[in-house]
mmCIF file of C-alpha atoms in Angstrom:
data_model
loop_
_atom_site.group_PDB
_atom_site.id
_atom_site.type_symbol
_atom_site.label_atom_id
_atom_site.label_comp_id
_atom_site.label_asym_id
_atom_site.label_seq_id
_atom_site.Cartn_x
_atom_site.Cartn_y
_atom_site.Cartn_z
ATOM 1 C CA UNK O 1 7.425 68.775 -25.293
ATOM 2 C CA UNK O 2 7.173 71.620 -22.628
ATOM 3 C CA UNK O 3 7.314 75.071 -23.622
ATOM 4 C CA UNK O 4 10.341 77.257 -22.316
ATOM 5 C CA UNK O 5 11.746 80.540 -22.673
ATOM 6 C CA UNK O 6 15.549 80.958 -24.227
ATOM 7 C CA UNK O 7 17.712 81.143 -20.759
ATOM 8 C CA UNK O 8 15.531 78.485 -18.767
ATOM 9 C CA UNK O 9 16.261 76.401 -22.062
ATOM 10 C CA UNK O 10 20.177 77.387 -21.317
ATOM 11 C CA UNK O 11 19.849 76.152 -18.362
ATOM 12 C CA UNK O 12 18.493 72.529 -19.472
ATOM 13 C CA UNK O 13 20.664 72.090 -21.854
ATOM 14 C CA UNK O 14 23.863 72.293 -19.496
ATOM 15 C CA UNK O 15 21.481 69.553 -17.254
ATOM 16 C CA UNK O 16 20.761 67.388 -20.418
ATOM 17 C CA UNK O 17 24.539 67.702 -21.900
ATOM 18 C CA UNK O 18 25.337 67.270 -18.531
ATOM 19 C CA UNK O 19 23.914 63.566 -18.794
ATOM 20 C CA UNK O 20 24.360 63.126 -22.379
ATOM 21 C CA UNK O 21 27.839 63.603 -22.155
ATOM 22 C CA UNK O 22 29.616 60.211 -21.707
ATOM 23 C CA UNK O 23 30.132 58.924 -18.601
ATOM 24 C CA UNK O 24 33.267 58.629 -16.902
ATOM 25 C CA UNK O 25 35.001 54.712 -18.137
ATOM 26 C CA UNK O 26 33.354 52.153 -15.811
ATOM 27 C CA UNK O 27 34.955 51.740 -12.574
ATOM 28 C CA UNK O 28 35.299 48.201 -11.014
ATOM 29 C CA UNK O 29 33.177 47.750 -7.643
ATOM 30 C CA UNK O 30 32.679 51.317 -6.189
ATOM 31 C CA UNK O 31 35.325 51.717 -2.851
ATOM 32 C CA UNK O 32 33.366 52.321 0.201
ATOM 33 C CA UNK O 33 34.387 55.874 0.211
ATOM 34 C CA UNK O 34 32.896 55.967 -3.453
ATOM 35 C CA UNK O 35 29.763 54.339 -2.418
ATOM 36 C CA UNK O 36 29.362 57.130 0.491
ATOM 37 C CA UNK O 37 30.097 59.643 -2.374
ATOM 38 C CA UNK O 38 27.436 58.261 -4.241
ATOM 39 C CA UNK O 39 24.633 57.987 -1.197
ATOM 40 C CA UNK O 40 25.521 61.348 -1.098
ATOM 41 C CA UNK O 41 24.476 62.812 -4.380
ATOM 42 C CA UNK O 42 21.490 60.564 -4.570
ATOM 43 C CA UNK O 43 20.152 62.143 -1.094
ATOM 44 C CA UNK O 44 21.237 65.775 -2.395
ATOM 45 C CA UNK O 45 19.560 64.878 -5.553
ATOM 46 C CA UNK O 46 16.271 63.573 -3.469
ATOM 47 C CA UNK O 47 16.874 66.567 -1.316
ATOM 48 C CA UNK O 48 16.573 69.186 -4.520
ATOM 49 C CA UNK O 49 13.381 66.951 -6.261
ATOM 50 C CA UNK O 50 11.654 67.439 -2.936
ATOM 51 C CA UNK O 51 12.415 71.186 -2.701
ATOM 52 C CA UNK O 52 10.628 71.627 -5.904
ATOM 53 C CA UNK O 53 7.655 69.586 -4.871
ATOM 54 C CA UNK O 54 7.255 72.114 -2.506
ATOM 55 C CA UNK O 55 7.338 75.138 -4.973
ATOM 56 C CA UNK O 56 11.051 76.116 -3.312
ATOM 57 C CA UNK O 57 12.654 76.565 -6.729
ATOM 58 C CA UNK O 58 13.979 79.628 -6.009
ATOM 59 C CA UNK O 59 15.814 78.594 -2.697
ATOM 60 C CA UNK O 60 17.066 76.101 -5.251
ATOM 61 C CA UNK O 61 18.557 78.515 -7.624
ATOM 62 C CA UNK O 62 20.028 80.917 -4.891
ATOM 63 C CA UNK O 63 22.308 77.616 -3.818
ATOM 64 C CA UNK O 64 23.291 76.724 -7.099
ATOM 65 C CA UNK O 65 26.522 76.427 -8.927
ATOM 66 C CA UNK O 66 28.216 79.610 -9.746
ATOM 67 C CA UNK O 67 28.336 78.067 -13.254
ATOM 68 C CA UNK O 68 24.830 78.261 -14.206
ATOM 69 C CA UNK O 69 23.686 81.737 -12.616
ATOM 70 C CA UNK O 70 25.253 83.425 -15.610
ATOM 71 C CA UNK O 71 23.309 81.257 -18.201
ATOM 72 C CA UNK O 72 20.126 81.597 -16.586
ATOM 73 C CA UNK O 73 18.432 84.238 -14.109
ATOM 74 C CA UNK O 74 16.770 83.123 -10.960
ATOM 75 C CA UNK O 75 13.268 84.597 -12.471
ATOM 76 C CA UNK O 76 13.574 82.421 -15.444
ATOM 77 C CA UNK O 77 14.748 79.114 -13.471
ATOM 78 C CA UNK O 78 11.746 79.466 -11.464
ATOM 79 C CA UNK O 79 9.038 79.732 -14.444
ATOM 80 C CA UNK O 80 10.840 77.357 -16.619
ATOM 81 C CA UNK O 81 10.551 74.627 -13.566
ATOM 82 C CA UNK O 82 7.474 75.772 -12.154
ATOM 83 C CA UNK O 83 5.763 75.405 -15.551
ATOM 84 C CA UNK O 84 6.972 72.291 -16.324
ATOM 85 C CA UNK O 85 5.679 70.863 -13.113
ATOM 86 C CA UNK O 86 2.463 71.984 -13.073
ATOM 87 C CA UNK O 87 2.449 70.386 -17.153
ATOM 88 C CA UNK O 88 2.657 66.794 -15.170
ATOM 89 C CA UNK O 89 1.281 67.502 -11.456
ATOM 90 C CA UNK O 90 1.967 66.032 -8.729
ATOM 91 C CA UNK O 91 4.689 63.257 -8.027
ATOM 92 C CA UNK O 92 2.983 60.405 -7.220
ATOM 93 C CA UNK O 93 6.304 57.934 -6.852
ATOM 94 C CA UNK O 94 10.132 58.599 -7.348
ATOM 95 C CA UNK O 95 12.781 55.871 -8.125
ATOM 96 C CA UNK O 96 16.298 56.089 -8.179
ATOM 97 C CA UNK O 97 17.373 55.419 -11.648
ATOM 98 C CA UNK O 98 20.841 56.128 -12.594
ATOM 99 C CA UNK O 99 23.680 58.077 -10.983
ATOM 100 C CA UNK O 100 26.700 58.917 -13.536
ATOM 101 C CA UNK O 101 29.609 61.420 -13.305
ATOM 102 C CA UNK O 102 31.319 63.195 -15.852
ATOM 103 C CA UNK O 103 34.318 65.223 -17.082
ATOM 104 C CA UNK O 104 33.133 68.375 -19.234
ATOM 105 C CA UNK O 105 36.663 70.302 -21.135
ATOM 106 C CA UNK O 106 34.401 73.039 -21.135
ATOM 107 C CA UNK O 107 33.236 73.173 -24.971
ATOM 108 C CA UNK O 108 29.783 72.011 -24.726
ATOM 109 C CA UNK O 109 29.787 72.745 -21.012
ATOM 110 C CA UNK O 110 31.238 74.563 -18.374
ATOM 111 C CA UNK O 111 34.572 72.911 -17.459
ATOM 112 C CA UNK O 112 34.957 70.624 -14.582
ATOM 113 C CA UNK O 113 33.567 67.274 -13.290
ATOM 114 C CA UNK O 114 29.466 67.031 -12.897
ATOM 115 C CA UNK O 115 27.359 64.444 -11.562
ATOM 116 C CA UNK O 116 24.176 63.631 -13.206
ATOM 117 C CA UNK O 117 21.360 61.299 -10.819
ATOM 118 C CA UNK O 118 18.553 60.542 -12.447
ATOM 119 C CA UNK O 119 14.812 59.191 -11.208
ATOM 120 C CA UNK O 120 11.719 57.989 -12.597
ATOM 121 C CA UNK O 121 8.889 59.854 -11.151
ATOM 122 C CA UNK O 122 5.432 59.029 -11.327
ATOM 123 C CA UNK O 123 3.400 62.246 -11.461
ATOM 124 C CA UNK O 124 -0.240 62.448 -11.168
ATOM 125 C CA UNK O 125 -0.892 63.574 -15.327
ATOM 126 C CA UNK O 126 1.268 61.399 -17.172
ATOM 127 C CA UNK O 127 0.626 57.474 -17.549
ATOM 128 C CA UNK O 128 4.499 56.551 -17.700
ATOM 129 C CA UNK O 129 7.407 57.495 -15.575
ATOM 130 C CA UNK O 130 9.343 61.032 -15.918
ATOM 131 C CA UNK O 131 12.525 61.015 -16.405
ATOM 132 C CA UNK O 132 13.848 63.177 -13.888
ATOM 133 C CA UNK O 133 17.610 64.614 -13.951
ATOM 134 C CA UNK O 134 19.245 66.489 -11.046
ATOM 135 C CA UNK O 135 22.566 67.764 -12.607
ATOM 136 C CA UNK O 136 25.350 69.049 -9.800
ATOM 137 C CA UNK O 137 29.133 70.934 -10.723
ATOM 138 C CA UNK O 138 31.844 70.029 -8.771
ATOM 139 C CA UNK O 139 32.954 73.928 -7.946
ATOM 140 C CA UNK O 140 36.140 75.242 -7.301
ATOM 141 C CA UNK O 141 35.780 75.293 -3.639
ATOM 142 C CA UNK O 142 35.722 71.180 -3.219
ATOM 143 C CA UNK O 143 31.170 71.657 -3.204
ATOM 144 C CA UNK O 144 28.438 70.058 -5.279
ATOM 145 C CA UNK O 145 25.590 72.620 -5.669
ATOM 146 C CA UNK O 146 23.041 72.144 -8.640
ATOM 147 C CA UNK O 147 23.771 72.760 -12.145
ATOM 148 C CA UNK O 148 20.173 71.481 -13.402
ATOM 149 C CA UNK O 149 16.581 70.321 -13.435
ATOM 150 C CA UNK O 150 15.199 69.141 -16.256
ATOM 151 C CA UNK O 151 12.170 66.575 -16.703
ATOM 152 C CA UNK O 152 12.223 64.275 -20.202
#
């Protein structure tokens, strides 16, 4: 796939364990306050796609999880996603497709609770959609703030 150096590939591995990981068990209907919740993260999650459409990966990065800053420095975040977006283009079309939350004990990731919303883009050089995953870590004071970008 995509070429990246060794801490941007840190980096997307705590986004793709992030939504590798199993999700938490299936709920019955979502609780209105739950359904908020989710709105939420699926406008943060639009919120962070569109930031990098507009080259502000750095701005990105500077708001992120305290989590990830360690595994990955801002330089390297910035290369790793500008390089993988210039690899498809431009986003052409971007649809919601998946939204999943899970618990991480903090072997294969950080510990703590991470939610994982996922899009199909369209971009202007690839025939078929992108899967596009926006990973966010619950932090100790009560926030979401990204975790991850990766595109598969």
């Amino acid at each position: 796939m995509l070429k990246r150096n060794l801490p941007f590939a840190a980096l997307l591995l705590v986004a793709c364990a992030a939504g590798a990981q199993s999700p938490a068990p299936s709920a019955p209907t979502p609780t209105p306050e739950q359904q908020r919740q989710n709105l939420k993260m699926e406008q943060a999650a639009l919120q962070v796609a569109q930031m990098v459409d507009r080259h502000q990966v750095a701005q990105i990065w500077d708001g992120a999880s305290s989590v990830i800053k360690p595994i990955v420095s801002r330089d390297a975040f910035v290369r790793g996603v500008d390089t993988d977006r210039k690899t498809v283009g431009t986003p052409t079309a971007r649809d919601l497709a998946g939204l999943s939350y899970t618990q991480s004990d903090g072997r294969t990731l950080p510990p703590g609770i991470f939610a994982n919303v996922v899009f199909a883009t369209r971009f202007a050089n690839e025939k078929q959609p992108v899967r596009e995953l926006i990973s966010f870590h619950l932090d100790n004071d009560h926030v979401w703030r990204v975790s991850g970008y990766t595109l598969r």
